[in-house]
CSV table of C-alpha atoms and ligand atoms in Angstrom, one decimal:
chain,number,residue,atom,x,y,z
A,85,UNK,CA,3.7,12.5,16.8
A,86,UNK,CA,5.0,10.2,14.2
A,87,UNK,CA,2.6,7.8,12.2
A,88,UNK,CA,4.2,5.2,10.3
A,89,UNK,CA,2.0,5.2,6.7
A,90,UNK,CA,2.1,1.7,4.8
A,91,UNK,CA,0.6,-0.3,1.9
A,92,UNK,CA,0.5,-3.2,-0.3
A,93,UNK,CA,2.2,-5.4,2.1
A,94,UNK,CA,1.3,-8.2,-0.2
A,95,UNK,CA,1.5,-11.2,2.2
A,96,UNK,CA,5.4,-10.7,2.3
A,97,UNK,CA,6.1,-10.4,6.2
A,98,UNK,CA,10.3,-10.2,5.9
A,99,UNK,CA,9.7,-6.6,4.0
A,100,UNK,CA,6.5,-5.8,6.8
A,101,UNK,CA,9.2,-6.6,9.6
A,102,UNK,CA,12.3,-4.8,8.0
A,103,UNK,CA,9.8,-1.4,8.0
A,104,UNK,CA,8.7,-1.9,11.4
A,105,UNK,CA,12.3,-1.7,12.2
A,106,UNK,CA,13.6,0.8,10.4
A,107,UNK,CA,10.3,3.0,11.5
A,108,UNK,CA,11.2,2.6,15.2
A,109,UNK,CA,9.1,3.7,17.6
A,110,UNK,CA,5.6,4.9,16.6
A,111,UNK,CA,2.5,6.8,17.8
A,112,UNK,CA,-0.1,5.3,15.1
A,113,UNK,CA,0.0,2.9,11.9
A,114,UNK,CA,-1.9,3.5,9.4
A,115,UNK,CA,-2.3,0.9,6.5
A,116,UNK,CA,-3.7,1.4,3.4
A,117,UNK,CA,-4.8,-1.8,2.1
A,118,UNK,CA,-4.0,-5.0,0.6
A,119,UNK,CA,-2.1,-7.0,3.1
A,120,UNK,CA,-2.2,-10.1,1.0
A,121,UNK,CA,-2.2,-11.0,-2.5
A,122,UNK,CA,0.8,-12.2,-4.2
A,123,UNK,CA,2.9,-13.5,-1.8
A,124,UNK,CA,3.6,-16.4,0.5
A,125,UNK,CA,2.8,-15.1,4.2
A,126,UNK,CA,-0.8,-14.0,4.2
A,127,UNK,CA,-2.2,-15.1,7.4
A,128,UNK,CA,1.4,-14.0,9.3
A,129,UNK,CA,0.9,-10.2,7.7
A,130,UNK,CA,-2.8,-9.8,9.1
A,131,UNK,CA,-1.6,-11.2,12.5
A,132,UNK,CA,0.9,-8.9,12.8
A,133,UNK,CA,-0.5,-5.7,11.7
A,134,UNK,CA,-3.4,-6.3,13.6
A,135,UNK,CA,-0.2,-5.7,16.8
A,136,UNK,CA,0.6,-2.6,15.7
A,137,UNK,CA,-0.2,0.4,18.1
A,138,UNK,CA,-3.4,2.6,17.2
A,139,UNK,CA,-3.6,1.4,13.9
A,140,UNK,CA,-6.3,2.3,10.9
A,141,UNK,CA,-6.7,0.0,8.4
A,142,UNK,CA,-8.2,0.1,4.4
A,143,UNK,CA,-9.6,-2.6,2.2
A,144,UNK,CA,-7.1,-3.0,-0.6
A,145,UNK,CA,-8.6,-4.7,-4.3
A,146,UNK,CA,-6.6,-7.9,-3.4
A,147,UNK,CA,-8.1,-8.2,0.1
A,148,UNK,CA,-12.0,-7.5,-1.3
A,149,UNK,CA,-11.2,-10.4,-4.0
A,150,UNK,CA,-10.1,-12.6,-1.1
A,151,UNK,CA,-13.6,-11.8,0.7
A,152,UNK,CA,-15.4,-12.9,-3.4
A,153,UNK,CA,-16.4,-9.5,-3.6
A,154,UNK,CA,-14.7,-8.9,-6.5
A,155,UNK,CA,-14.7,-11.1,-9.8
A,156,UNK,CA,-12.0,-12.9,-9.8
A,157,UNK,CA,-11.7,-12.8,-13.8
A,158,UNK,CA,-11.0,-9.6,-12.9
A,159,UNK,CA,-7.4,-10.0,-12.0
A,160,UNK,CA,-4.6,-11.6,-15.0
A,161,UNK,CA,-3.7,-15.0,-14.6
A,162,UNK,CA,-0.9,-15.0,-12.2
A,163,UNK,CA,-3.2,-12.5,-9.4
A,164,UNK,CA,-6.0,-15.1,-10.1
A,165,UNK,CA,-4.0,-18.3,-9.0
A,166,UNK,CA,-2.6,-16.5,-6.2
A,167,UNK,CA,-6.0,-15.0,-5.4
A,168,UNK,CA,-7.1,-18.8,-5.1
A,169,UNK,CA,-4.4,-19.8,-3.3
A,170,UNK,CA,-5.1,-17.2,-1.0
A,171,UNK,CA,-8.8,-18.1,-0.9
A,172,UNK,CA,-7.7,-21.8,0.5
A,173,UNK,CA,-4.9,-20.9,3.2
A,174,UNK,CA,-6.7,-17.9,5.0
A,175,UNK,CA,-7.6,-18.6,8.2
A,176,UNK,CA,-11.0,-17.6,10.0
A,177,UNK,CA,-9.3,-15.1,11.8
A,178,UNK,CA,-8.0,-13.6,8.7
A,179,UNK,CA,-11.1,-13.2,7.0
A,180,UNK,CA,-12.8,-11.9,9.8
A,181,UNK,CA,-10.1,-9.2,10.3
A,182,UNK,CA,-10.4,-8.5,6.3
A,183,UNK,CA,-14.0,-8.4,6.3
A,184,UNK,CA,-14.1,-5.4,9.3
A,185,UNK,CA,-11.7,-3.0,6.8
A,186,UNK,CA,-13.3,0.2,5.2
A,187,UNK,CA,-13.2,1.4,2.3
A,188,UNK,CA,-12.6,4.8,3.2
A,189,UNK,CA,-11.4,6.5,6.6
A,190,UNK,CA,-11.2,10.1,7.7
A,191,UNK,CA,-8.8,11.6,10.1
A,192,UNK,CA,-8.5,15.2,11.3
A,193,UNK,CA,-7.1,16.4,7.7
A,194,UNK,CA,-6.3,13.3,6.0
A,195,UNK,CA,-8.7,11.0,3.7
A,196,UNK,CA,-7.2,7.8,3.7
A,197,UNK,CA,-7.6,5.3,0.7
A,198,UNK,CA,-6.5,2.1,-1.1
A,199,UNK,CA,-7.2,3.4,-4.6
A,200,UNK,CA,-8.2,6.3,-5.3
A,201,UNK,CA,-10.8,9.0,-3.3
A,202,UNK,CA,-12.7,8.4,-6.5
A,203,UNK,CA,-13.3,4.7,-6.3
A,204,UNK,CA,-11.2,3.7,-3.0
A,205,UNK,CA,-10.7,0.2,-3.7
A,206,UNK,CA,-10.0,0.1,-7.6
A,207,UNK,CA,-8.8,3.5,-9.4
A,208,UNK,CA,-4.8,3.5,-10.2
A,209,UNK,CA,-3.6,7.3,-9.4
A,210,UNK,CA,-0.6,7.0,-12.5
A,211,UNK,CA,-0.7,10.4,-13.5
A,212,UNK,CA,-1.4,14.2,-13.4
A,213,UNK,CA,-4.5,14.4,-15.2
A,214,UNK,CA,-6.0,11.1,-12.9
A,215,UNK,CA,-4.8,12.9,-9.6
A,216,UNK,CA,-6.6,16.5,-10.9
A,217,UNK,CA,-9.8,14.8,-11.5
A,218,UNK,CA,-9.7,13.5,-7.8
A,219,UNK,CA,-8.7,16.0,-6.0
A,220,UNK,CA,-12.6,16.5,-6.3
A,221,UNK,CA,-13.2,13.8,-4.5
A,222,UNK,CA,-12.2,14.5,-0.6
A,223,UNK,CA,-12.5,17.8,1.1
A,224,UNK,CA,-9.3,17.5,3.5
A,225,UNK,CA,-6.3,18.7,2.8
A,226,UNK,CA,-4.3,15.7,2.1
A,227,UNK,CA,-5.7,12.4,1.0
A,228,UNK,CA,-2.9,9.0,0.9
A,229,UNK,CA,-3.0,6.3,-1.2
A,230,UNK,CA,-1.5,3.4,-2.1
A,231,UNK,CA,-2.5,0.8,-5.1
A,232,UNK,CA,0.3,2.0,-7.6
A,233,UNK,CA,3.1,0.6,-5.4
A,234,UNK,CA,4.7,4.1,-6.3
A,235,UNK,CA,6.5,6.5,-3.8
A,236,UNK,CA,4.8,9.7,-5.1
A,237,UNK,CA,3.0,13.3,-4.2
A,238,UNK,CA,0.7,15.4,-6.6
A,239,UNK,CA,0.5,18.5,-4.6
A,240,UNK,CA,-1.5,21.7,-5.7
A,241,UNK,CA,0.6,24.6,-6.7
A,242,UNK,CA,-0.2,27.8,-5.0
A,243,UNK,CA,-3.4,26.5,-4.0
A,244,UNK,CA,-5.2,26.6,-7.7
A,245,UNK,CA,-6.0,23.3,-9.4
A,246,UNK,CA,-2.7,23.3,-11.2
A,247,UNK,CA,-1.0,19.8,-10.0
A,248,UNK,CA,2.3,19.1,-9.9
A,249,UNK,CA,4.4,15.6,-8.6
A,250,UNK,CA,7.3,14.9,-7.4
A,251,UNK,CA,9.2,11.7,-6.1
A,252,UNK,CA,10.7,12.8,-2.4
A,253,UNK,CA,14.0,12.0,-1.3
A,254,UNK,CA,14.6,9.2,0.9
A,255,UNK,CA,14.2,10.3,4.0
A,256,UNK,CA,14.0,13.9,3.2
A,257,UNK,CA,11.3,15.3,5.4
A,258,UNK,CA,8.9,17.5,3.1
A,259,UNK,CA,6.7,19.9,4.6
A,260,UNK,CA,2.8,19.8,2.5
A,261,UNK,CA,1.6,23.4,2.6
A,262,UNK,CA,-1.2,22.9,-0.1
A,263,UNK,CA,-4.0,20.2,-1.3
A,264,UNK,CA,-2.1,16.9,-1.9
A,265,UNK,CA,-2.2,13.5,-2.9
A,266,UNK,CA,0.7,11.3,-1.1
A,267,UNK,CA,1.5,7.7,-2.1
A,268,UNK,CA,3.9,5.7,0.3
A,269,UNK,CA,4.8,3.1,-2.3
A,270,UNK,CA,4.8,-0.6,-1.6
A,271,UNK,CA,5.9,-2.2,1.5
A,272,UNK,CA,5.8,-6.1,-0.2
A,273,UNK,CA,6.3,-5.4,-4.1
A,274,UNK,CA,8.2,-2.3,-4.8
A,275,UNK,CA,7.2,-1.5,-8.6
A,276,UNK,CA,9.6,1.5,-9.1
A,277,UNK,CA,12.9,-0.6,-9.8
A,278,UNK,CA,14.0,0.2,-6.7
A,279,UNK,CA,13.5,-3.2,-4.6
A,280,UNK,CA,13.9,-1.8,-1.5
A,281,UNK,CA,10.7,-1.9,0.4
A,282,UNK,CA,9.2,1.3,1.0
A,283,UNK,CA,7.0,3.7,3.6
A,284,UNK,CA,6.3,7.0,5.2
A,285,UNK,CA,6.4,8.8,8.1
A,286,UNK,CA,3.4,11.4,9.0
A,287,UNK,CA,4.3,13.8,10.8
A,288,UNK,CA,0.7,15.3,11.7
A,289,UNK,CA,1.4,18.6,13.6
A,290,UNK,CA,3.3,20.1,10.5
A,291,UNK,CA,2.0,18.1,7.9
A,292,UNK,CA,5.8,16.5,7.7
A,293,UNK,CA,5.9,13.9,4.8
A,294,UNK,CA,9.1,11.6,5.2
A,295,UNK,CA,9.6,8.3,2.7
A,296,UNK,CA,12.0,6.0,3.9
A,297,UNK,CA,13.1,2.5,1.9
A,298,UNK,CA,14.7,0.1,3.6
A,299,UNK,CA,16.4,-3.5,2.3
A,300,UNK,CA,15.3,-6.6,3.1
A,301,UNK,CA,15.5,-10.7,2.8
A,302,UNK,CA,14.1,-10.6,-0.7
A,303,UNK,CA,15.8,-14.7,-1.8
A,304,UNK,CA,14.1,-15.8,1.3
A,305,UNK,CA,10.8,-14.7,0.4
A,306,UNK,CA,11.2,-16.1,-3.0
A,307,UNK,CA,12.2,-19.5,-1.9
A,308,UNK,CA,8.9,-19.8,0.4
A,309,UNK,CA,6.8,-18.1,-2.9
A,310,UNK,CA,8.6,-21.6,-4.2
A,311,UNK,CA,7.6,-23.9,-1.6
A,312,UNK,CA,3.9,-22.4,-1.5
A,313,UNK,CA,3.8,-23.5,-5.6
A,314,UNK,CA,2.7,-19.7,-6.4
A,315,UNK,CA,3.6,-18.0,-9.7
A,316,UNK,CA,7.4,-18.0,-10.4
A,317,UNK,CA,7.2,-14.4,-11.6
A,318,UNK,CA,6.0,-13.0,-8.0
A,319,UNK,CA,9.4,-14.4,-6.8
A,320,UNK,CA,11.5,-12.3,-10.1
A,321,UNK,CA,9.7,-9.4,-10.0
A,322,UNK,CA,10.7,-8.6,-6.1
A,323,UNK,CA,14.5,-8.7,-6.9
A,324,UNK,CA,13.8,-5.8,-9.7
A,325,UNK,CA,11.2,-4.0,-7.9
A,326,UNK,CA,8.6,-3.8,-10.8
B,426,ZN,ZN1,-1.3,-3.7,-4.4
């Protein structure tokens, strides 16, 4: 079985359709969280992952804020006008699919998050110390997340509560033996200065953990960030992955 694992699409649909080619064929999708925020094809990303065979789907931070669940002084100045831009072009459709996300999902041996198992929708995972503290906080072996737009595992070593990470090869298949914490990276706005939009493939019967980045149309993306009159630094920031 082969489950494509993807997050932070961030409304750009040319980097959501470059994965879904590169993946292939797939049994199951699971997404966790924001679909929109930051860039220019929100409505067009929850249309088309909501296509995608068997899929599971989180609540990210930017899609709660789209909902006003979330303060939107919250967010810096650039996520704010984007936020409200968001807020105005979402269709009914859109909100009702955002509105029907969990926070939180459970399958057979995986915990499935935006954030963090800690706080699902809000806690950054950056480092060693953050990913001990919540491997507390879910009692299955593996638990994804996404939020950091970083390819990444923390995985337990020997099984103690010694953590260590590591940044798989592309499209190296790694087998998880012990407790883990696996981030996929960012399909939409790659932050690792690698602008190369980026995924994983599950493999669920061996616990086979595959990332795979793949290029994509990044100028036309930032020419409709352009014509939608969104921040300027949304459209720079996708040609340096950051
Ligand atoms: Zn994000």
């Amino acid at each position: 079985m082969r489950i494509l694992v993807l997050s932070d699409i961030h409304a750009n649909l040319t980097a959501l359709e470059a994965v879904l080619e590169d993946a292939g064929e797939v049994d199951a999708v699971w997404c966790l969280g924001d679909i929109i925020g930051y860039g220019p094809d929100p409505n067009e990303c929850v249309a088309r992952i909501q296509t995608l065979p068997n899929l599971t789907c989180l609540l990210g931070n930017h899609d709660s804020a789209a909902l006003h669940r979330i303060p939107i002084e919250t967010f810096n100045q650039d996520a704010r006008r984007s936020i409200e831009w968001m807020q105005n072009v979402l269709t009914r459709d859109s909100y009702i699919f955002l509105y029907s996300l969990p926070e939180r999902v459970v399958i057979d041996q995986v915990t499935l998050v935006h954030g963090s198992p800690r706080n699902p929708v809000w806690e950054y995972i950056l480092d060693l110390h953050n990913a001990g503290q919540n491997m507390e906080h879910f009692d299955t072996q593996i638990c994804m997340v996404g939020h950091t737009h970083l390819p990444i595992a923390y995985l337990s070593v020997n099984g103690s509560r010694e953590l260590r990470w590591s940044v798989p090869n592309e499209g190296e298949c790694v087998e998880i033996k012990s407790r883990a914490i696996l981030n996929p990276g960012s399909v939409g706005q790659p932050r690792d200065h690698d602008p190369r939009a980026s995924y994983a493939i599950f493999y669920p019967e061996k616990n086979g953990w595959e990332i795979h980045r793949v290029e994509y149309d990044i100028r036309a993306v930032q020419k409709r960030i352009r014509m939608a009159d969104l921040p300027m630094r949304h459209a720079l920031r996708l040609i340096e992955g950051w």
